[in-house]
């Protein structure tokens, strides 16, 4: 049972435009959400997170939005740059428990 | 500060062989974990540890053993390798505690079982 779902395996965006990556979850106990970025032949690196007490968190070009009622979060990248081309993983956890559940990933390609 | 290191980077095993994937971190993190990444499956948790001497199972623990005798090291043992264990394995670590869930990942070990 996939508790964290990323339904788009891939996404292509023109440089300078907005990239929107989506993530849905089914476990209502999740209250902490993270996005990781992964380049080929490297380990994932942490990008941005959000707690369930917030609905938005920004860090430079990256913004994560959380809609608890819809059990949906999204990552916005504005403006998109070719160096953003990578696989993006959504992840979720229950505060107080260290186990993190990852989605299947979305491969973003930013076209120059 | 090396972060999270994993050895080896690549390994080919025959079915039935055993081996240990090494993972070490120098950030004094309490929490360490092992994931496997397979196409279309994302990152799946194999085993994790919240401190020396404490380990627990993740989503896909069968065929793997772990131990945590020190804070720094968290080796993953494949008892009798099977082709289904062909995958890329990532070790990760983080601090424990409220708001400190960001994990640091190693570069991965690519394992092929023939």
PDB file of C-alpha atoms in Angstrom:
ATOM      1  CA  UNK A   1       0.000   0.000   0.000  1.00  0.00           C
ATOM      2  CA  UNK A   2       1.670   3.185  -1.241  1.00  0.00           C
ATOM      3  CA  UNK A   3       1.038   5.778   1.459  1.00  0.00           C
ATOM      4  CA  UNK A   4       2.877   8.553  -0.415  1.00  0.00           C
ATOM      5  CA  UNK A   5       2.151   8.868  -4.120  1.00  0.00           C
ATOM      6  CA  UNK A   6       3.716  10.898  -6.865  1.00  0.00           C
ATOM      7  CA  UNK A   7       1.498  10.192  -9.836  1.00  0.00           C
ATOM      8  CA  UNK A   8       3.627  11.958 -12.447  1.00  0.00           C
ATOM      9  CA  UNK A   9       6.765   9.959 -13.206  1.00  0.00           C
ATOM     10  CA  UNK A  10       8.169  12.797 -15.315  1.00  0.00           C
ATOM     11  CA  UNK A  11       7.741  16.474 -16.074  1.00  0.00           C
ATOM     12  CA  UNK A  12       9.323  18.756 -18.690  1.00  0.00           C
ATOM     13  CA  UNK A  13       9.429  22.524 -18.243  1.00  0.00           C
ATOM     14  CA  UNK A  14      11.045  25.372 -20.145  1.00  0.00           C
ATOM     15  CA  UNK A  15      13.823  27.271 -18.401  1.00  0.00           C
ATOM     16  CA  UNK A  16      12.455  30.314 -16.587  1.00  0.00           C
ATOM     17  CA  UNK A  17       8.959  28.878 -16.214  1.00  0.00           C
ATOM     18  CA  UNK A  18       7.369  27.419 -13.090  1.00  0.00           C
ATOM     19  CA  UNK A  19       7.758  23.717 -12.240  1.00  0.00           C
ATOM     20  CA  UNK A  20       5.003  22.194 -10.115  1.00  0.00           C
ATOM     21  CA  UNK A  21       5.567  18.756  -8.641  1.00  0.00           C
ATOM     22  CA  UNK A  22       2.686  17.063  -6.863  1.00  0.00           C
ATOM     23  CA  UNK A  23       2.413  14.551  -4.058  1.00  0.00           C
ATOM     24  CA  UNK A  24      -0.562  12.867  -2.401  1.00  0.00           C
ATOM     25  CA  UNK A  25      -0.651  10.916   0.833  1.00  0.00           C
ATOM     26  CA  UNK A  26      -3.181   8.617   2.430  1.00  0.00           C
ATOM     27  CA  UNK A  27      -2.047   8.378   6.060  1.00  0.00           C
ATOM     28  CA  UNK A  28      -3.748  11.160   8.034  1.00  0.00           C
ATOM     29  CA  UNK A  29      -1.196  10.665  10.833  1.00  0.00           C
ATOM     30  CA  UNK A  30       1.573  12.186   8.707  1.00  0.00           C
ATOM     31  CA  UNK A  31       2.403  15.625  10.016  1.00  0.00           C
ATOM     32  CA  UNK A  32       5.821  16.408   8.609  1.00  0.00           C
ATOM     33  CA  UNK A  33       6.625  16.475   4.898  1.00  0.00           C
ATOM     34  CA  UNK A  34       9.893  16.790   3.034  1.00  0.00           C
ATOM     35  CA  UNK A  35      11.163  17.081  -0.510  1.00  0.00           C
ATOM     36  CA  UNK A  36      14.460  15.587  -1.620  1.00  0.00           C
ATOM     37  CA  UNK A  37      16.308  16.080  -4.877  1.00  0.00           C
ATOM     38  CA  UNK A  38      18.396  13.355  -6.490  1.00  0.00           C
ATOM     39  CA  UNK A  39      20.930  13.590  -9.278  1.00  0.00           C
ATOM     40  CA  UNK A  40      22.046  10.421 -11.109  1.00  0.00           C
ATOM     41  CA  UNK A  41      24.675   8.355  -9.279  1.00  0.00           C
ATOM     42  CA  UNK A  42      24.315  10.466  -6.124  1.00  0.00           C
ATOM     43  CA  UNK A  43      22.347  10.120  -2.920  1.00  0.00           C
ATOM     44  CA  UNK A  44      19.229  12.240  -2.368  1.00  0.00           C
ATOM     45  CA  UNK A  45      19.729  15.650  -0.790  1.00  0.00           C
ATOM     46  CA  UNK A  46      17.234  17.476   1.378  1.00  0.00           C
ATOM     47  CA  UNK A  47      15.500  20.400  -0.306  1.00  0.00           C
ATOM     48  CA  UNK A  48      12.662  21.784   1.808  1.00  0.00           C
ATOM     49  CA  UNK A  49      10.181  20.660   4.443  1.00  0.00           C
ATOM     50  CA  UNK A  50       6.858  21.681   5.927  1.00  0.00           C
ATOM     51  CA  UNK A  51       5.091  20.921   9.151  1.00  0.00           C
ATOM     52  CA  UNK A  52       1.360  20.254   9.200  1.00  0.00           C
ATOM     53  CA  UNK A  53       0.796  23.393  11.267  1.00  0.00           C
ATOM     54  CA  UNK A  54       1.711  25.437   8.191  1.00  0.00           C
ATOM     55  CA  UNK A  55       0.267  25.529   4.690  1.00  0.00           C
ATOM     56  CA  UNK A  56       3.244  27.108   2.955  1.00  0.00           C
ATOM     57  CA  UNK A  57       7.002  27.215   3.329  1.00  0.00           C
ATOM     58  CA  UNK A  58       9.420  29.124   1.106  1.00  0.00           C
ATOM     59  CA  UNK A  59      13.138  28.858   0.563  1.00  0.00           C
ATOM     60  CA  UNK A  60      14.439  30.963  -2.281  1.00  0.00           C
ATOM     61  CA  UNK A  61      13.075  29.630  -5.569  1.00  0.00           C
ATOM     62  CA  UNK A  62      11.401  26.691  -3.829  1.00  0.00           C
ATOM     63  CA  UNK A  63       7.979  26.790  -2.174  1.00  0.00           C
ATOM     64  CA  UNK A  64       6.077  23.873  -0.715  1.00  0.00           C
ATOM     65  CA  UNK A  65       2.307  24.066  -0.278  1.00  0.00           C
ATOM     66  CA  UNK A  66       0.335  21.734   1.969  1.00  0.00           C
ATOM     67  CA  UNK A  67      -3.422  21.099   1.710  1.00  0.00           C
ATOM     68  CA  UNK A  68      -4.253  18.895   4.671  1.00  0.00           C
ATOM     69  CA  UNK A  69      -7.909  18.436   3.839  1.00  0.00           C
ATOM     70  CA  UNK A  70      -6.986  17.107   0.398  1.00  0.00           C
ATOM     71  CA  UNK A  71      -3.925  15.239   1.722  1.00  0.00           C
ATOM     72  CA  UNK A  72      -1.920  16.909  -1.017  1.00  0.00           C
ATOM     73  CA  UNK A  73       1.315  18.817  -1.204  1.00  0.00           C
ATOM     74  CA  UNK A  74       3.132  20.451  -4.053  1.00  0.00           C
ATOM     75  CA  UNK A  75       6.591  21.827  -4.722  1.00  0.00           C
ATOM     76  CA  UNK A  76       6.874  24.961  -6.847  1.00  0.00           C
ATOM     77  CA  UNK A  77      10.167  25.952  -8.427  1.00  0.00           C
ATOM     78  CA  UNK A  78      10.260  29.477  -9.823  1.00  0.00           C
ATOM     79  CA  UNK A  79      12.062  30.210 -12.051  1.00  0.00           C
ATOM     80  CA  UNK A  80      13.145  26.765 -13.180  1.00  0.00           C
ATOM     81  CA  UNK A  81      16.790  26.359 -14.160  1.00  0.00           C
ATOM     82  CA  UNK A  82      18.549  23.586 -16.113  1.00  0.00           C
ATOM     83  CA  UNK A  83      20.433  22.633 -12.930  1.00  0.00           C
ATOM     84  CA  UNK A  84      17.079  21.761 -11.361  1.00  0.00           C
ATOM     85  CA  UNK A  85      16.834  18.739 -13.686  1.00  0.00           C
ATOM     86  CA  UNK A  86      16.759  15.802 -11.270  1.00  0.00           C
ATOM     87  CA  UNK A  87      14.431  13.302  -9.637  1.00  0.00           C
ATOM     88  CA  UNK A  88      12.356  14.802  -6.833  1.00  0.00           C
ATOM     89  CA  UNK A  89      11.070  12.652  -3.989  1.00  0.00           C
ATOM     90  CA  UNK A  90       8.278  13.589  -1.658  1.00  0.00           C
ATOM     91  CA  UNK A  91       8.509  12.087   1.835  1.00  0.00           C
ATOM     92  CA  UNK A  92       6.339  12.057   4.943  1.00  0.00           C
ATOM     93  CA  UNK A  93       6.651  11.127   8.589  1.00  0.00           C
ATOM     94  CA  UNK A  94       4.802  11.227  11.869  1.00  0.00           C
ATOM     95  CA  UNK A  95       6.414  13.635  14.330  1.00  0.00           C
ATOM     96  CA  UNK A  96       7.985  11.680  17.132  1.00  0.00           C
ATOM     97  CA  UNK A  97       8.592   8.651  14.930  1.00  0.00           C
ATOM     98  CA  UNK A  98      11.742   8.508  12.871  1.00  0.00           C
ATOM     99  CA  UNK A  99      10.417   6.353  10.024  1.00  0.00           C
ATOM    100  CA  UNK A 100      10.088   8.300   6.788  1.00  0.00           C
ATOM    101  CA  UNK A 101       7.944   7.108   3.875  1.00  0.00           C
ATOM    102  CA  UNK A 102       9.015   8.165   0.397  1.00  0.00           C
ATOM    103  CA  UNK A 103       7.061   8.557  -2.820  1.00  0.00           C
ATOM    104  CA  UNK A 104       8.131   7.021  -6.114  1.00  0.00           C
ATOM    105  CA  UNK A 105       9.717  10.210  -7.447  1.00  0.00           C
ATOM    106  CA  UNK A 106       9.148  12.609 -10.334  1.00  0.00           C
ATOM    107  CA  UNK A 107      11.864  13.183 -12.909  1.00  0.00           C
ATOM    108  CA  UNK A 108      12.033  16.869 -13.782  1.00  0.00           C
ATOM    109  CA  UNK A 109      13.668  18.020 -16.980  1.00  0.00           C
ATOM    110  CA  UNK A 110      14.231  21.746 -17.424  1.00  0.00           C
ATOM    111  CA  UNK A 111      14.796  22.551 -21.073  1.00  0.00           C
ATOM    112  CA  UNK A 112      17.141  25.461 -21.828  1.00  0.00           C
TER     113      UNK A 112
ATOM    114  CA  UNK B   1      33.602  16.191   7.780  1.00  0.00           C
ATOM    115  CA  UNK B   2      32.942  13.291   5.376  1.00  0.00           C
ATOM    116  CA  UNK B   3      29.204  13.070   6.075  1.00  0.00           C
ATOM    117  CA  UNK B   4      27.747   9.637   5.240  1.00  0.00           C
ATOM    118  CA  UNK B   5      30.082   7.218   3.507  1.00  0.00           C
ATOM    119  CA  UNK B   6      29.184   3.890   1.921  1.00  0.00           C
ATOM    120  CA  UNK B   7      31.365   1.079   0.653  1.00  0.00           C
ATOM    121  CA  UNK B   8      31.576  -0.501  -1.805  1.00  0.00           C
ATOM    122  CA  UNK B   9      30.199   1.667  -4.626  1.00  0.00           C
ATOM    123  CA  UNK B  10      29.527  -1.329  -6.870  1.00  0.00           C
ATOM    124  CA  UNK B  11      29.212  -5.044  -6.147  1.00  0.00           C
ATOM    125  CA  UNK B  12      28.294  -8.122  -8.148  1.00  0.00           C
ATOM    126  CA  UNK B  13      27.235 -11.219  -6.223  1.00  0.00           C
ATOM    127  CA  UNK B  14      26.172 -14.673  -7.212  1.00  0.00           C
ATOM    128  CA  UNK B  15      22.879 -16.044  -5.910  1.00  0.00           C
ATOM    129  CA  UNK B  16      23.378 -17.458  -2.424  1.00  0.00           C
ATOM    130  CA  UNK B  17      26.457 -15.436  -1.543  1.00  0.00           C
ATOM    131  CA  UNK B  18      26.474 -13.194   1.505  1.00  0.00           C
ATOM    132  CA  UNK B  19      28.007  -9.793   1.946  1.00  0.00           C
ATOM    133  CA  UNK B  20      27.984  -6.685   4.127  1.00  0.00           C
ATOM    134  CA  UNK B  21      27.362  -3.170   2.880  1.00  0.00           C
ATOM    135  CA  UNK B  22      29.187  -0.680   5.042  1.00  0.00           C
ATOM    136  CA  UNK B  23      27.824   2.682   6.176  1.00  0.00           C
ATOM    137  CA  UNK B  24      29.478   5.232   8.435  1.00  0.00           C
ATOM    138  CA  UNK B  25      28.693   8.778   9.484  1.00  0.00           C
ATOM    139  CA  UNK B  26      30.778  11.329  11.347  1.00  0.00           C
ATOM    140  CA  UNK B  27      28.035  13.758  12.343  1.00  0.00           C
ATOM    141  CA  UNK B  28      27.129  12.067  15.650  1.00  0.00           C
ATOM    142  CA  UNK B  29      23.620  11.359  14.369  1.00  0.00           C
ATOM    143  CA  UNK B  30      21.452   9.077  16.479  1.00  0.00           C
ATOM    144  CA  UNK B  31      19.195   7.928  13.640  1.00  0.00           C
ATOM    145  CA  UNK B  32      20.477   5.816  10.758  1.00  0.00           C
ATOM    146  CA  UNK B  33      18.597   3.924   8.086  1.00  0.00           C
ATOM    147  CA  UNK B  34      18.953   1.798   4.978  1.00  0.00           C
ATOM    148  CA  UNK B  35      16.852   2.224   1.843  1.00  0.00           C
ATOM    149  CA  UNK B  36      16.736   0.481  -1.466  1.00  0.00           C
ATOM    150  CA  UNK B  37      15.805   2.251  -4.668  1.00  0.00           C
ATOM    151  CA  UNK B  38      14.187   0.324  -7.492  1.00  0.00           C
ATOM    152  CA  UNK B  39      12.697   1.703 -10.730  1.00  0.00           C
ATOM    153  CA  UNK B  40       9.122   2.899 -10.175  1.00  0.00           C
ATOM    154  CA  UNK B  41       9.273   2.048  -6.460  1.00  0.00           C
ATOM    155  CA  UNK B  42      10.926   5.065  -4.953  1.00  0.00           C
ATOM    156  CA  UNK B  43      12.978   4.658  -1.795  1.00  0.00           C
ATOM    157  CA  UNK B  44      11.841   1.829   0.459  1.00  0.00           C
ATOM    158  CA  UNK B  45      12.988   1.540   4.048  1.00  0.00           C
ATOM    159  CA  UNK B  46      14.768  -1.725   4.894  1.00  0.00           C
ATOM    160  CA  UNK B  47      15.925  -1.260   8.499  1.00  0.00           C
ATOM    161  CA  UNK B  48      16.572   1.660  10.780  1.00  0.00           C
ATOM    162  CA  UNK B  49      18.192   2.456  14.104  1.00  0.00           C
ATOM    163  CA  UNK B  50      17.465   5.194  16.625  1.00  0.00           C
ATOM    164  CA  UNK B  51      20.712   4.699  18.506  1.00  0.00           C
ATOM    165  CA  UNK B  52      23.503   2.270  19.311  1.00  0.00           C
ATOM    166  CA  UNK B  53      22.083  -1.120  20.207  1.00  0.00           C
ATOM    167  CA  UNK B  54      18.584  -0.331  18.893  1.00  0.00           C
ATOM    168  CA  UNK B  55      17.353  -1.444  15.474  1.00  0.00           C
ATOM    169  CA  UNK B  56      13.955  -2.028  13.918  1.00  0.00           C
ATOM    170  CA  UNK B  57      12.448  -3.229  10.661  1.00  0.00           C
ATOM    171  CA  UNK B  58      11.214  -1.030   7.857  1.00  0.00           C
ATOM    172  CA  UNK B  59       8.943  -1.875   4.932  1.00  0.00           C
ATOM    173  CA  UNK B  60      11.131  -4.501   3.217  1.00  0.00           C
ATOM    174  CA  UNK B  61      13.371  -6.184   5.842  1.00  0.00           C
ATOM    175  CA  UNK B  62      13.317  -9.779   4.581  1.00  0.00           C
ATOM    176  CA  UNK B  63      16.725 -11.089   3.560  1.00  0.00           C
ATOM    177  CA  UNK B  64      18.641  -8.356   5.384  1.00  0.00           C
ATOM    178  CA  UNK B  65      20.178  -8.040   8.842  1.00  0.00           C
ATOM    179  CA  UNK B  66      21.528  -5.003  10.638  1.00  0.00           C
ATOM    180  CA  UNK B  67      23.291  -4.202  13.878  1.00  0.00           C
ATOM    181  CA  UNK B  68      24.343  -0.934  15.498  1.00  0.00           C
ATOM    182  CA  UNK B  69      27.230  -1.386  17.900  1.00  0.00           C
ATOM    183  CA  UNK B  70      28.475   2.214  17.608  1.00  0.00           C
ATOM    184  CA  UNK B  71      26.869   5.562  16.830  1.00  0.00           C
ATOM    185  CA  UNK B  72      28.992   5.897  13.696  1.00  0.00           C
ATOM    186  CA  UNK B  73      28.457   2.583  11.900  1.00  0.00           C
ATOM    187  CA  UNK B  74      25.374   0.816  10.584  1.00  0.00           C
ATOM    188  CA  UNK B  75      26.263  -2.157   8.345  1.00  0.00           C
ATOM    189  CA  UNK B  76      23.661  -3.976   6.260  1.00  0.00           C
ATOM    190  CA  UNK B  77      24.120  -7.716   5.800  1.00  0.00           C
ATOM    191  CA  UNK B  78      22.676  -9.743   2.965  1.00  0.00           C
ATOM    192  CA  UNK B  79      22.384 -13.260   4.288  1.00  0.00           C
ATOM    193  CA  UNK B  80      21.889 -15.205   1.040  1.00  0.00           C
ATOM    194  CA  UNK B  81      21.717 -12.929  -1.985  1.00  0.00           C
ATOM    195  CA  UNK B  82      18.847 -13.309  -4.456  1.00  0.00           C
ATOM    196  CA  UNK B  83      18.313 -11.639  -7.861  1.00  0.00           C
ATOM    197  CA  UNK B  84      15.386  -9.729  -6.305  1.00  0.00           C
ATOM    198  CA  UNK B  85      17.948  -7.891  -4.163  1.00  0.00           C
ATOM    199  CA  UNK B  86      19.510  -6.285  -7.231  1.00  0.00           C
ATOM    200  CA  UNK B  87      19.075  -2.621  -6.418  1.00  0.00           C
ATOM    201  CA  UNK B  88      20.755   0.603  -5.384  1.00  0.00           C
ATOM    202  CA  UNK B  89      21.178   0.825  -1.616  1.00  0.00           C
ATOM    203  CA  UNK B  90      21.338   4.103   0.271  1.00  0.00           C
ATOM    204  CA  UNK B  91      22.306   4.680   3.857  1.00  0.00           C
ATOM    205  CA  UNK B  92      21.070   7.818   5.610  1.00  0.00           C
ATOM    206  CA  UNK B  93      21.446   9.494   8.986  1.00  0.00           C
ATOM    207  CA  UNK B  94      19.851  12.334  10.914  1.00  0.00           C
ATOM    208  CA  UNK B  95      19.524  13.820  14.348  1.00  0.00           C
ATOM    209  CA  UNK B  96      16.632  12.595  16.430  1.00  0.00           C
ATOM    210  CA  UNK B  97      14.147  14.950  17.906  1.00  0.00           C
ATOM    211  CA  UNK B  98      11.349  17.299  17.084  1.00  0.00           C
ATOM    212  CA  UNK B  99      11.821  19.111  13.807  1.00  0.00           C
ATOM    213  CA  UNK B 100      15.067  17.337  12.972  1.00  0.00           C
ATOM    214  CA  UNK B 101      13.990  14.839  10.381  1.00  0.00           C
ATOM    215  CA  UNK B 102      16.132  15.908   7.442  1.00  0.00           C
ATOM    216  CA  UNK B 103      18.259  12.932   6.507  1.00  0.00           C
ATOM    217  CA  UNK B 104      21.735  12.990   5.018  1.00  0.00           C
ATOM    218  CA  UNK B 105      22.260  10.284   2.426  1.00  0.00           C
ATOM    219  CA  UNK B 106      25.367   8.453   1.330  1.00  0.00           C
ATOM    220  CA  UNK B 107      26.296   8.111  -2.370  1.00  0.00           C
ATOM    221  CA  UNK B 108      24.802   4.633  -2.665  1.00  0.00           C
ATOM    222  CA  UNK B 109      25.934   1.076  -3.403  1.00  0.00           C
ATOM    223  CA  UNK B 110      24.833  -0.453  -6.704  1.00  0.00           C
ATOM    224  CA  UNK B 111      24.364  -4.205  -6.160  1.00  0.00           C
ATOM    225  CA  UNK B 112      23.776  -6.760  -8.885  1.00  0.00           C
ATOM    226  CA  UNK B 113      22.897 -10.351  -7.996  1.00  0.00           C
ATOM    227  CA  UNK B 114      23.257 -12.865 -10.828  1.00  0.00           C
TER     228      UNK B 114
END
